[in-house]
């Protein structure tokens, strides 16, 4: 407490500002409250907004909210992470570093160490594991790439007419996906089979062959999703560099593979 009877948290004389909104909607200039938080904690307006949105803490200058902001500022600083990346790592680890016993923080740090030990950037991990950060990840398999694979598959299947052999179609899929991802057939095949899109139903073959010019990916969402899953798996394989045998074992014995 100060001589004036206000209490101080993180360098802010909060008794003077308690209860005021930190980031009012539509504000065109920093508020006194935001300036106080920024000056004491070094958090930008975007940082404050991200923390409040993620934690659902009240957006007012109160002791509980300041405590939340301080927790995130201190942890991000100690880990040399910016606030958005810290929040993303918390989401990826599925842990709760704050608001519980110290074991929660320790478990977050343990999981963080495991994920960072892969050497994969946080945006890339978010894309590979959750399908997030697609615009930020360098590993994103774009809709255009998936459509190109679909076109290649369609054209090759059309050449099989009138006999659409199941084994031949699988070979077409594997060849097209290997070319698109740079992965070997031994990496592509177990993931492709895990997606359960093969064998192709007769209706799907008919749909593909009927598109005589340019394929419409919106008509084959299941195939597009399967291609994307294979591409993610190939990217993960290239990043972790396991043996093909070990990778196939993990894929075949996992409950799901994104």
GROMACS .gro file of C-alpha atoms in nm:
model
  258
    1UNK     CA    1   0.000   0.000   0.000
    2UNK     CA    2   0.111   0.355  -0.067
    3UNK     CA    3   0.084   0.648   0.170
    4UNK     CA    4  -0.219   0.755  -0.032
    5UNK     CA    5  -0.396   0.433   0.058
    6UNK     CA    6  -0.376   0.275  -0.286
    7UNK     CA    7  -0.240  -0.076  -0.344
    8UNK     CA    8   0.031  -0.139  -0.598
    9UNK     CA    9   0.059  -0.443  -0.829
   10UNK     CA   10   0.327  -0.477  -1.095
   11UNK     CA   11   0.415  -0.112  -1.050
   12UNK     CA   12   0.055   0.011  -1.104
   13UNK     CA   13  -0.119   0.223  -0.843
   14UNK     CA   14  -0.432   0.020  -0.899
   15UNK     CA   15  -0.639   0.193  -0.639
   16UNK     CA   16  -0.650   0.493  -0.871
   17UNK     CA   17  -0.773   0.291  -1.169
   18UNK     CA   18  -0.950  -0.009  -1.019
   19UNK     CA   19  -1.253  -0.127  -1.211
   20UNK     CA   20  -1.192   0.074  -1.528
   21UNK     CA   21  -1.190  -0.098  -1.866
   22UNK     CA   22  -0.838  -0.154  -2.000
   23UNK     CA   23  -0.921  -0.181  -2.371
   24UNK     CA   24  -1.258  -0.018  -2.443
   25UNK     CA   25  -1.419  -0.133  -2.770
   26UNK     CA   26  -1.362   0.114  -3.048
   27UNK     CA   27  -1.098   0.313  -2.863
   28UNK     CA   28  -0.884   0.513  -3.105
   29UNK     CA   29  -0.607   0.591  -2.859
   30UNK     CA   30  -0.450   0.405  -2.566
   31UNK     CA   31  -0.642   0.451  -2.245
   32UNK     CA   32  -0.483   0.553  -1.918
   33UNK     CA   33  -0.543   0.197  -1.801
   34UNK     CA   34  -0.368   0.044  -2.101
   35UNK     CA   35  -0.074   0.281  -2.064
   36UNK     CA   36  -0.042   0.183  -1.699
   37UNK     CA   37  -0.033  -0.189  -1.784
   38UNK     CA   38   0.209  -0.136  -2.073
   39UNK     CA   39   0.442   0.079  -1.867
   40UNK     CA   40   0.456  -0.166  -1.578
   41UNK     CA   41   0.440  -0.504  -1.755
   42UNK     CA   42   0.563  -0.425  -2.105
   43UNK     CA   43   0.250  -0.574  -2.261
   44UNK     CA   44   0.117  -0.427  -2.584
   45UNK     CA   45  -0.252  -0.377  -2.655
   46UNK     CA   46  -0.245  -0.693  -2.868
   47UNK     CA   47  -0.078  -0.886  -2.586
   48UNK     CA   48  -0.336  -0.769  -2.334
   49UNK     CA   49  -0.622  -0.848  -2.571
   50UNK     CA   50  -0.483  -1.197  -2.644
   51UNK     CA   51  -0.441  -1.283  -2.275
   52UNK     CA   52  -0.787  -1.156  -2.182
   53UNK     CA   53  -0.948  -1.345  -2.470
   54UNK     CA   54  -0.764  -1.669  -2.390
   55UNK     CA   55  -0.818  -1.663  -2.016
   56UNK     CA   56  -1.162  -1.500  -2.018
   57UNK     CA   57  -1.036  -1.272  -1.743
   58UNK     CA   58  -1.235  -0.954  -1.684
   59UNK     CA   59  -1.119  -0.672  -1.908
   60UNK     CA   60  -1.105  -0.425  -1.623
   61UNK     CA   61  -0.814  -0.299  -1.419
   62UNK     CA   62  -0.865  -0.511  -1.108
   63UNK     CA   63  -0.631  -0.712  -0.891
   64UNK     CA   64  -0.741  -1.052  -1.034
   65UNK     CA   65  -0.695  -0.932  -1.393
   66UNK     CA   66  -0.359  -0.778  -1.314
   67UNK     CA   67  -0.257  -1.109  -1.159
   68UNK     CA   68  -0.346  -1.292  -1.479
   69UNK     CA   69  -0.158  -1.042  -1.695
   70UNK     CA   70   0.143  -1.060  -1.464
   71UNK     CA   71   0.148  -1.442  -1.475
   72UNK     CA   72   0.156  -1.449  -1.853
   73UNK     CA   73   0.411  -1.169  -1.877
   74UNK     CA   74   0.648  -1.336  -1.630
   75UNK     CA   75   0.621  -1.682  -1.787
   76UNK     CA   76   0.662  -1.554  -2.143
   77UNK     CA   77   0.963  -1.352  -2.037
   78UNK     CA   78   1.126  -1.642  -1.853
   79UNK     CA   79   1.078  -1.871  -2.154
   80UNK     CA   80   1.179  -1.603  -2.407
   81UNK     CA   81   0.845  -1.638  -2.585
   82UNK     CA   82   0.613  -1.369  -2.706
   83UNK     CA   83   0.257  -1.377  -2.571
   84UNK     CA   84   0.088  -1.529  -2.881
   85UNK     CA   85   0.342  -1.811  -2.891
   86UNK     CA   86   0.307  -1.878  -2.518
   87UNK     CA   87  -0.069  -1.906  -2.554
   88UNK     CA   88  -0.027  -2.140  -2.851
   89UNK     CA   89   0.218  -2.360  -2.660
   90UNK     CA   90  -0.027  -2.380  -2.368
   91UNK     CA   91  -0.298  -2.491  -2.608
   92UNK     CA   92  -0.073  -2.748  -2.775
   93UNK     CA   93   0.041  -2.896  -2.445
   94UNK     CA   94  -0.317  -2.915  -2.318
   95UNK     CA   95  -0.193  -2.807  -1.978
   96UNK     CA   96  -0.282  -2.545  -1.717
   97UNK     CA   97   0.027  -2.360  -1.592
   98UNK     CA   98  -0.173  -2.114  -1.382
   99UNK     CA   99  -0.462  -2.126  -1.139
  100UNK     CA  100  -0.375  -2.457  -0.979
  101UNK     CA  101  -0.101  -2.629  -0.779
  102UNK     CA  102   0.265  -2.586  -0.883
  103UNK     CA  103   0.252  -2.930  -1.043
  104UNK     CA  104   0.041  -2.776  -1.319
  105UNK     CA  105   0.321  -2.539  -1.410
  106UNK     CA  106   0.578  -2.818  -1.391
  107UNK     CA  107   0.368  -3.040  -1.617
  108UNK     CA  108   0.333  -2.759  -1.870
  109UNK     CA  109   0.709  -2.711  -1.872
  110UNK     CA  110   0.764  -3.086  -1.915
  111UNK     CA  111   0.527  -3.106  -2.210
  112UNK     CA  112   0.669  -2.788  -2.358
  113UNK     CA  113   1.017  -2.938  -2.344
  114UNK     CA  114   0.895  -3.249  -2.527
  115UNK     CA  115   0.726  -3.052  -2.805
  116UNK     CA  116   1.009  -2.804  -2.846
  117UNK     CA  117   1.248  -3.099  -2.853
  118UNK     CA  118   1.101  -3.200  -3.188
  119UNK     CA  119   1.260  -2.892  -3.341
  120UNK     CA  120   0.931  -2.810  -3.514
  121UNK     CA  121   0.819  -2.446  -3.499
  122UNK     CA  122   0.509  -2.373  -3.294
  123UNK     CA  123   0.299  -2.265  -3.595
  124UNK     CA  124   0.400  -2.579  -3.782
  125UNK     CA  125   0.311  -2.799  -3.485
  126UNK     CA  126  -0.022  -2.624  -3.451
  127UNK     CA  127  -0.095  -2.698  -3.817
  128UNK     CA  128   0.019  -3.059  -3.805
  129UNK     CA  129  -0.150  -3.150  -3.477
  130UNK     CA  130  -0.465  -2.937  -3.480
  131UNK     CA  131  -0.504  -2.795  -3.828
  132UNK     CA  132  -0.446  -2.445  -3.693
  133UNK     CA  133  -0.210  -2.164  -3.800
  134UNK     CA  134  -0.249  -2.265  -4.164
  135UNK     CA  135  -0.167  -1.912  -4.279
  136UNK     CA  136   0.147  -1.898  -4.065
  137UNK     CA  137   0.285  -2.249  -4.111
  138UNK     CA  138   0.550  -2.324  -4.370
  139UNK     CA  139   0.418  -2.682  -4.394
  140UNK     CA  140   0.062  -2.604  -4.499
  141UNK     CA  141  -0.074  -2.825  -4.776
  142UNK     CA  142  -0.285  -2.575  -4.962
  143UNK     CA  143  -0.625  -2.632  -5.123
  144UNK     CA  144  -0.460  -2.573  -5.459
  145UNK     CA  145  -0.211  -2.852  -5.393
  146UNK     CA  146  -0.487  -3.089  -5.283
  147UNK     CA  147  -0.687  -3.005  -5.593
  148UNK     CA  148  -0.385  -3.073  -5.813
  149UNK     CA  149  -0.353  -3.420  -5.659
  150UNK     CA  150  -0.723  -3.480  -5.717
  151UNK     CA  151  -0.684  -3.382  -6.082
  152UNK     CA  152  -0.388  -3.618  -6.125
  153UNK     CA  153  -0.580  -3.903  -5.962
  154UNK     CA  154  -0.890  -3.838  -6.171
  155UNK     CA  155  -0.697  -3.832  -6.498
  156UNK     CA  156  -0.513  -4.154  -6.416
  157UNK     CA  157  -0.831  -4.335  -6.309
  158UNK     CA  158  -1.007  -4.229  -6.628
  159UNK     CA  159  -0.739  -4.409  -6.827
  160UNK     CA  160  -0.827  -4.737  -6.653
  161UNK     CA  161  -1.174  -4.750  -6.812
  162UNK     CA  162  -1.364  -4.969  -6.839
  163UNK     CA  163  -1.199  -5.183  -6.567
  164UNK     CA  164  -1.130  -4.990  -6.248
  165UNK     CA  165  -0.899  -5.225  -6.064
  166UNK     CA  166  -0.875  -5.162  -5.689
  167UNK     CA  167  -0.501  -5.226  -5.669
  168UNK     CA  168  -0.437  -5.003  -5.969
  169UNK     CA  169  -0.635  -4.720  -5.813
  170UNK     CA  170  -0.442  -4.749  -5.487
  171UNK     CA  171  -0.118  -4.731  -5.683
  172UNK     CA  172  -0.244  -4.416  -5.856
  173UNK     CA  173  -0.321  -4.254  -5.520
  174UNK     CA  174   0.017  -4.346  -5.372
  175UNK     CA  175   0.211  -4.227  -5.676
  176UNK     CA  176   0.027  -3.894  -5.690
  177UNK     CA  177   0.065  -3.829  -5.318
  178UNK     CA  178   0.431  -3.929  -5.316
  179UNK     CA  179   0.498  -3.682  -5.595
  180UNK     CA  180   0.306  -3.406  -5.417
  181UNK     CA  181   0.464  -3.454  -5.074
  182UNK     CA  182   0.811  -3.582  -5.159
  183UNK     CA  183   0.753  -3.883  -4.934
  184UNK     CA  184   0.811  -4.244  -5.027
  185UNK     CA  185   0.538  -4.497  -5.087
  186UNK     CA  186   0.627  -4.659  -4.753
  187UNK     CA  187   0.535  -4.336  -4.574
  188UNK     CA  188   0.231  -4.249  -4.784
  189UNK     CA  189   0.064  -4.590  -4.795
  190UNK     CA  190  -0.007  -4.655  -4.423
  191UNK     CA  191  -0.148  -4.306  -4.374
  192UNK     CA  192  -0.356  -4.327  -4.690
  193UNK     CA  193  -0.504  -4.657  -4.578
  194UNK     CA  194  -0.569  -4.512  -4.232
  195UNK     CA  195  -0.794  -4.248  -4.391
  196UNK     CA  196  -1.023  -4.530  -4.514
  197UNK     CA  197  -1.095  -4.360  -4.848
  198UNK     CA  198  -0.989  -4.674  -5.032
  199UNK     CA  199  -1.119  -4.878  -5.195
  200UNK     CA  200  -1.303  -4.608  -5.387
  201UNK     CA  201  -1.679  -4.657  -5.404
  202UNK     CA  202  -1.814  -4.698  -5.755
  203UNK     CA  203  -2.012  -4.376  -5.714
  204UNK     CA  204  -1.694  -4.181  -5.641
  205UNK     CA  205  -1.521  -4.328  -5.946
  206UNK     CA  206  -1.816  -4.231  -6.161
  207UNK     CA  207  -1.815  -3.880  -6.014
  208UNK     CA  208  -1.445  -3.833  -6.084
  209UNK     CA  209  -1.446  -3.971  -6.435
  210UNK     CA  210  -1.750  -3.760  -6.526
  211UNK     CA  211  -1.548  -3.443  -6.465
  212UNK     CA  212  -1.387  -3.437  -6.806
  213UNK     CA  213  -1.214  -3.099  -6.777
  214UNK     CA  214  -1.121  -2.952  -6.440
  215UNK     CA  215  -1.212  -3.135  -6.121
  216UNK     CA  216  -1.429  -2.967  -5.860
  217UNK     CA  217  -1.276  -3.030  -5.515
  218UNK     CA  218  -1.601  -2.935  -5.343
  219UNK     CA  219  -1.756  -3.252  -5.483
  220UNK     CA  220  -1.491  -3.470  -5.317
  221UNK     CA  221  -1.435  -3.329  -4.966
  222UNK     CA  222  -1.346  -3.670  -4.822
  223UNK     CA  223  -1.067  -3.719  -5.074
  224UNK     CA  224  -0.936  -3.366  -5.020
  225UNK     CA  225  -0.930  -3.427  -4.644
  226UNK     CA  226  -0.745  -3.756  -4.696
  227UNK     CA  227  -0.484  -3.590  -4.919
  228UNK     CA  228  -0.429  -3.324  -4.655
  229UNK     CA  229  -0.387  -3.585  -4.381
  230UNK     CA  230  -0.127  -3.768  -4.588
  231UNK     CA  231   0.058  -3.443  -4.658
  232UNK     CA  232   0.064  -3.356  -4.287
  233UNK     CA  233   0.195  -3.702  -4.203
  234UNK     CA  234   0.467  -3.671  -4.466
  235UNK     CA  235   0.569  -3.333  -4.325
  236UNK     CA  236   0.580  -3.480  -3.974
  237UNK     CA  237   0.789  -3.771  -4.098
  238UNK     CA  238   1.036  -3.537  -4.267
  239UNK     CA  239   1.064  -3.326  -3.953
  240UNK     CA  240   1.110  -3.609  -3.702
  241UNK     CA  241   1.307  -3.840  -3.932
  242UNK     CA  242   1.207  -4.177  -3.784
  243UNK     CA  243   1.259  -4.495  -3.980
  244UNK     CA  244   0.984  -4.581  -4.226
  245UNK     CA  245   0.914  -4.899  -4.029
  246UNK     CA  246   0.875  -4.710  -3.701
  247UNK     CA  247   0.654  -4.452  -3.866
  248UNK     CA  248   0.427  -4.715  -4.018
  249UNK     CA  249   0.402  -4.888  -3.678
  250UNK     CA  250   0.289  -4.564  -3.510
  251UNK     CA  251   0.034  -4.491  -3.782
  252UNK     CA  252  -0.106  -4.842  -3.784
  253UNK     CA  253  -0.139  -4.859  -3.407
  254UNK     CA  254  -0.273  -4.512  -3.337
  255UNK     CA  255  -0.641  -4.461  -3.267
  256UNK     CA  256  -0.650  -4.166  -3.504
  257UNK     CA  257  -0.402  -3.991  -3.725
  258UNK     CA  258  -0.476  -3.631  -3.823
   0.00000   0.00000   0.00000
